[in-house]
Tab-separated table of C-alpha atoms in Angstrom:
chain	number	residue	atom	x	y	z
W	202	UNK	CA	46.202	90.519	150.958
W	203	UNK	CA	42.971	88.509	150.961
W	204	UNK	CA	43.381	84.612	151.129
W	205	UNK	CA	39.749	83.276	150.424
W	206	UNK	CA	37.610	83.311	147.262
W	207	UNK	CA	34.026	81.915	146.579
W	208	UNK	CA	33.575	80.933	142.801
W	209	UNK	CA	29.998	80.982	141.651
W	210	UNK	CA	28.845	79.605	138.859
W	211	UNK	CA	25.734	80.663	136.631
W	212	UNK	CA	22.235	79.360	135.600
W	213	UNK	CA	22.011	75.804	134.236
W	214	UNK	CA	25.817	74.815	135.495
W	215	UNK	CA	27.141	73.726	138.705
W	216	UNK	CA	30.815	73.904	140.434
W	217	UNK	CA	31.873	71.717	137.767
W	218	UNK	CA	32.380	74.686	135.417
W	219	UNK	CA	34.663	76.573	137.887
W	220	UNK	CA	37.303	73.927	138.300
W	221	UNK	CA	39.984	75.537	136.047
W	222	UNK	CA	39.893	78.679	138.169
W	223	UNK	CA	39.559	76.883	141.727
W	224	UNK	CA	42.744	74.923	140.355
W	225	UNK	CA	44.474	78.224	139.466
W	226	UNK	CA	43.674	79.973	142.843
W	227	UNK	CA	44.853	77.101	144.834
W	228	UNK	CA	47.959	76.657	143.143
W	229	UNK	CA	48.914	80.301	144.286
W	230	UNK	CA	47.835	79.849	147.939
W	231	UNK	CA	44.276	80.570	148.017
W	232	UNK	CA	41.628	78.997	150.118
W	233	UNK	CA	38.611	78.428	147.465
W	234	UNK	CA	35.245	77.549	147.998
W	235	UNK	CA	32.802	76.559	144.866
W	236	UNK	CA	29.463	76.360	146.486
W	237	UNK	CA	26.451	75.177	144.172
W	238	UNK	CA	23.500	77.289	143.828
W	239	UNK	CA	20.357	75.713	145.316
W	240	UNK	CA	19.475	72.576	143.641
W	241	UNK	CA	22.122	72.703	141.231
W	242	UNK	CA	24.661	70.012	142.856
W	243	UNK	CA	23.261	66.932	141.428
W	244	UNK	CA	23.093	64.737	138.657
W	245	UNK	CA	22.522	67.192	135.736
W	246	UNK	CA	20.405	64.510	133.854
W	247	UNK	CA	18.284	63.601	137.051
W	248	UNK	CA	14.613	64.863	137.194
W	249	UNK	CA	14.684	68.258	138.790
W	250	UNK	CA	13.815	68.896	142.434
W	251	UNK	CA	10.165	70.042	142.529
W	252	UNK	CA	11.421	73.039	144.593
W	253	UNK	CA	13.220	74.337	141.610
W	254	UNK	CA	9.893	75.579	140.318
W	255	UNK	CA	9.681	78.444	142.972
W	256	UNK	CA	13.386	79.014	143.600
W	257	UNK	CA	14.193	82.669	143.113
W	258	UNK	CA	17.764	84.595	142.575
W	259	UNK	CA	16.504	85.646	146.201
W	260	UNK	CA	17.052	82.368	147.336
W	261	UNK	CA	20.578	81.966	145.569
W	262	UNK	CA	21.737	85.424	147.084
W	263	UNK	CA	20.525	84.292	150.739
W	264	UNK	CA	22.368	80.996	150.306
W	265	UNK	CA	25.530	82.470	149.357
W	266	UNK	CA	25.118	85.182	151.778
W	267	UNK	CA	25.052	82.657	154.788
W	268	UNK	CA	27.783	80.593	153.598
W	269	UNK	CA	30.079	83.718	153.033
W	270	UNK	CA	29.085	84.589	156.685
W	271	UNK	CA	30.297	81.515	157.861
W	272	UNK	CA	34.155	82.013	156.756
W	273	UNK	CA	36.645	83.362	158.855
W	274	UNK	CA	37.170	86.538	156.572
W	275	UNK	CA	35.398	88.605	154.109
W	276	UNK	CA	36.412	86.605	150.775
W	277	UNK	CA	36.596	87.705	147.340
W	278	UNK	CA	33.541	86.872	145.411
W	279	UNK	CA	33.767	85.807	141.909
W	280	UNK	CA	30.403	85.433	139.927
W	281	UNK	CA	29.538	84.325	136.591
W	282	UNK	CA	26.305	85.536	134.799
W	283	UNK	CA	23.697	85.620	137.339
W	284	UNK	CA	25.883	85.000	139.958
W	285	UNK	CA	27.187	88.419	139.048
W	286	UNK	CA	24.096	89.937	140.223
W	287	UNK	CA	24.078	87.496	143.104
W	288	UNK	CA	27.877	88.607	144.126
W	289	UNK	CA	26.929	92.419	144.046
W	290	UNK	CA	23.722	91.577	146.287
W	291	UNK	CA	25.759	89.736	148.712
W	292	UNK	CA	28.486	92.631	148.511
W	293	UNK	CA	25.731	94.929	149.458
W	294	UNK	CA	25.274	93.408	152.705
W	295	UNK	CA	28.871	94.286	153.508
W	296	UNK	CA	30.236	90.424	153.203
W	297	UNK	CA	32.818	90.753	150.387
W	298	UNK	CA	36.367	92.273	150.320
W	299	UNK	CA	35.929	92.548	146.419
W	300	UNK	CA	34.130	91.292	143.691
W	301	UNK	CA	34.666	89.914	140.392
W	302	UNK	CA	31.669	89.947	137.868
W	303	UNK	CA	32.320	87.803	134.806
W	304	UNK	CA	30.380	88.397	132.041
W	305	UNK	CA	27.343	89.262	134.715
W	306	UNK	CA	23.542	89.646	133.464
W	307	UNK	CA	22.461	93.050	133.854
W	308	UNK	CA	20.626	93.698	137.022
W	309	UNK	CA	17.062	95.228	137.335
W	310	UNK	CA	16.312	98.158	135.315
W	311	UNK	CA	18.601	97.497	132.188
W	312	UNK	CA	17.018	96.990	128.948
W	313	UNK	CA	18.605	94.768	126.297
W	314	UNK	CA	20.179	96.882	123.572
W	315	UNK	CA	20.971	94.211	121.125
W	316	UNK	CA	19.315	91.756	118.860
W	317	UNK	CA	21.661	89.047	120.521
W	318	UNK	CA	20.462	90.003	123.840
W	319	UNK	CA	16.742	90.026	122.786
W	320	UNK	CA	17.231	86.485	121.370
W	321	UNK	CA	17.205	84.615	124.672
W	322	UNK	CA	14.010	86.081	126.234
W	323	UNK	CA	12.384	85.926	122.663
W	324	UNK	CA	13.260	82.106	122.918
W	325	UNK	CA	11.711	81.820	126.210
W	326	UNK	CA	8.557	83.445	125.228
W	327	UNK	CA	8.328	80.620	122.595
W	328	UNK	CA	8.268	77.985	125.252
W	329	UNK	CA	4.811	79.142	126.728
W	330	UNK	CA	4.616	79.400	130.636
W	331	UNK	CA	8.308	78.856	131.388
W	332	UNK	CA	8.089	80.434	134.803
W	333	UNK	CA	5.963	78.128	136.160
W	334	UNK	CA	8.110	75.133	135.845
W	335	UNK	CA	11.965	74.004	135.748
W	336	UNK	CA	13.559	74.285	132.290
W	337	UNK	CA	16.477	73.206	130.273
W	338	UNK	CA	18.384	75.020	127.672
W	339	UNK	CA	18.596	73.680	124.005
W	340	UNK	CA	22.080	73.105	122.478
W	341	UNK	CA	21.053	75.210	119.485
W	342	UNK	CA	20.662	78.167	121.514
W	343	UNK	CA	23.418	77.608	124.268
W	344	UNK	CA	26.234	76.858	121.333
W	345	UNK	CA	26.055	79.859	119.277
W	346	UNK	CA	25.219	82.649	122.205
W	347	UNK	CA	27.500	81.126	125.047
W	348	UNK	CA	29.676	78.304	124.006
W	349	UNK	CA	30.795	80.003	120.439
W	350	UNK	CA	34.684	80.406	121.624
W	351	UNK	CA	34.989	76.593	122.033
W	352	UNK	CA	35.400	73.679	119.760
W	353	UNK	CA	32.406	72.069	118.856
W	354	UNK	CA	33.603	68.941	120.773
W	355	UNK	CA	33.854	70.659	124.073
W	356	UNK	CA	30.674	72.533	123.394
W	357	UNK	CA	28.865	69.090	123.470
W	358	UNK	CA	31.086	68.159	126.645
W	359	UNK	CA	30.046	71.277	128.630
W	360	UNK	CA	26.414	71.244	127.167
W	361	UNK	CA	26.204	67.688	128.488
W	362	UNK	CA	26.808	68.714	131.913
W	363	UNK	CA	24.173	71.486	131.983
W	364	UNK	CA	21.186	70.860	134.530
W	365	UNK	CA	17.608	72.330	134.896
W	366	UNK	CA	17.115	76.080	135.872
W	367	UNK	CA	14.387	77.656	137.657
W	368	UNK	CA	11.705	79.177	135.232
W	369	UNK	CA	11.382	81.834	137.900
W	370	UNK	CA	14.807	82.709	138.021
W	371	UNK	CA	14.870	82.887	134.021
W	372	UNK	CA	11.733	84.929	134.491
W	373	UNK	CA	13.554	87.371	137.026
W	374	UNK	CA	16.626	87.857	134.797
W	375	UNK	CA	14.776	88.630	131.410
W	376	UNK	CA	11.459	90.063	132.303
W	377	UNK	CA	12.366	91.899	135.436
W	378	UNK	CA	9.753	94.736	134.714
W	379	UNK	CA	7.095	92.473	135.798
W	380	UNK	CA	8.746	90.989	138.874
W	381	UNK	CA	6.987	92.570	141.782
W	382	UNK	CA	9.915	91.290	143.970
W	383	UNK	CA	12.939	92.992	142.011
W	384	UNK	CA	14.579	89.988	142.488
W	385	UNK	CA	17.680	90.996	140.586
W	386	UNK	CA	17.647	94.450	142.094
W	387	UNK	CA	21.180	95.766	142.937
W	388	UNK	CA	21.894	98.550	145.793
W	389	UNK	CA	24.852	100.023	144.193
W	390	UNK	CA	25.371	102.791	146.888
W	391	UNK	CA	25.829	99.866	149.661
W	392	UNK	CA	28.703	98.059	147.770
W	393	UNK	CA	31.713	99.825	149.136
W	394	UNK	CA	34.336	97.155	147.912
W	395	UNK	CA	36.550	97.088	144.753
W	396	UNK	CA	34.661	95.742	141.791
W	397	UNK	CA	36.116	94.242	138.601
W	398	UNK	CA	33.659	93.599	135.827
W	399	UNK	CA	35.241	90.946	133.213
W	400	UNK	CA	33.749	90.787	129.883
W	401	UNK	CA	34.203	88.452	126.718
W	402	UNK	CA	34.498	90.831	123.856
W	403	UNK	CA	32.668	87.959	121.617
W	404	UNK	CA	30.167	87.043	124.549
W	405	UNK	CA	26.515	87.237	122.721
W	406	UNK	CA	24.457	86.319	125.933
W	407	UNK	CA	25.912	89.410	127.655
W	408	UNK	CA	27.123	92.393	125.354
W	409	UNK	CA	30.537	94.071	126.279
W	410	UNK	CA	28.876	97.302	126.324
W	411	UNK	CA	26.333	96.058	129.097
W	412	UNK	CA	29.058	95.219	131.445
W	413	UNK	CA	31.200	98.428	130.464
W	414	UNK	CA	28.014	100.226	131.708
W	415	UNK	CA	27.812	98.205	135.073
W	416	UNK	CA	31.480	98.956	135.822
W	417	UNK	CA	30.780	102.855	135.067
W	418	UNK	CA	27.959	102.629	137.768
W	419	UNK	CA	30.565	101.987	140.506
W	420	UNK	CA	32.869	105.060	139.641
W	421	UNK	CA	36.231	104.846	140.895
W	422	UNK	CA	35.436	101.557	142.682
W	423	UNK	CA	34.511	100.076	139.217
W	424	UNK	CA	37.036	98.544	137.014
W	425	UNK	CA	36.260	97.091	133.563
W	426	UNK	CA	38.159	94.446	131.815
W	427	UNK	CA	37.324	93.630	128.111
W	428	UNK	CA	39.137	90.271	127.299
W	429	UNK	CA	39.630	89.618	123.468
W	430	UNK	CA	39.082	86.367	121.658
W	431	UNK	CA	36.559	85.199	124.388
W	432	UNK	CA	33.214	84.728	125.219
W	433	UNK	CA	30.513	83.672	127.708
W	434	UNK	CA	32.392	80.897	129.388
W	435	UNK	CA	35.683	82.467	129.182
W	436	UNK	CA	36.841	80.473	132.565
W	437	UNK	CA	36.621	77.230	130.349
W	438	UNK	CA	37.556	78.192	126.897
W	439	UNK	CA	40.756	77.707	125.060
W	440	UNK	CA	43.189	80.280	126.781
W	441	UNK	CA	41.349	80.505	130.067
W	442	UNK	CA	44.617	81.112	131.699
W	443	UNK	CA	45.097	84.699	130.381
W	444	UNK	CA	41.924	86.195	131.845
W	445	UNK	CA	42.272	84.419	135.233
W	446	UNK	CA	45.905	85.848	135.485
W	447	UNK	CA	44.785	89.339	135.099
W	448	UNK	CA	41.751	88.819	137.414
W	449	UNK	CA	44.429	87.806	140.194
W	450	UNK	CA	46.819	90.579	139.472
W	451	UNK	CA	43.836	93.030	139.787
W	452	UNK	CA	42.617	91.416	143.025
W	453	UNK	CA	46.227	91.775	144.438
W	454	UNK	CA	46.351	95.391	143.626
W	455	UNK	CA	43.034	96.363	145.002
W	456	UNK	CA	42.207	94.342	148.068
W	457	UNK	CA	44.620	94.905	151.021
């Protein structure tokens, strides 16, 4: 059975958001790693590192791949949102025993299908040349689209811990058709490990149908798990224990 798991946070966030899952797996005997994406480990209120301006999803993937290569065994890799893309890209290098994708952003080539999915890139366009600078997300956008299954007091607590994100990363995520580097492209044929795609049924940032289609890309290797009464940050929302219990059960039954 696997004994190492790597938990990777998404955009604007940090290792802090994975602490519920980290404690859950540690309590069950796992060796847990919670690395920070590049330039995401410091004080969220501090001025961003100037290098964040040019940071790409490719950098995130290279960093996590290097981290995983330093471990004793091939771990299970769990990634949230854009880190779901990172987890797939690392797995395509043969470095994972299984991957768990929690509300993963769609990979290169996937068009947004709902008004909610189009709302975020539309808001980005209204901010000018966002791809040339680090950026921060507004509470009025984050709360209804990503924190919508949290009480209002928790929404503010979580939002206050969010830091800056690379505008380039946001460009690569939402305007992939203009990205010459194909930074969020996933080579599905190179991923030979089991894949679990977890979707909060009330996630407005990543539509469950998008997640289901991603799981379908993997054929028999893919499993889709729809979690009712949860949204984008299901690992922090009230009742977070139920989804992670199902995730561990899937891992234990699919990874030898």
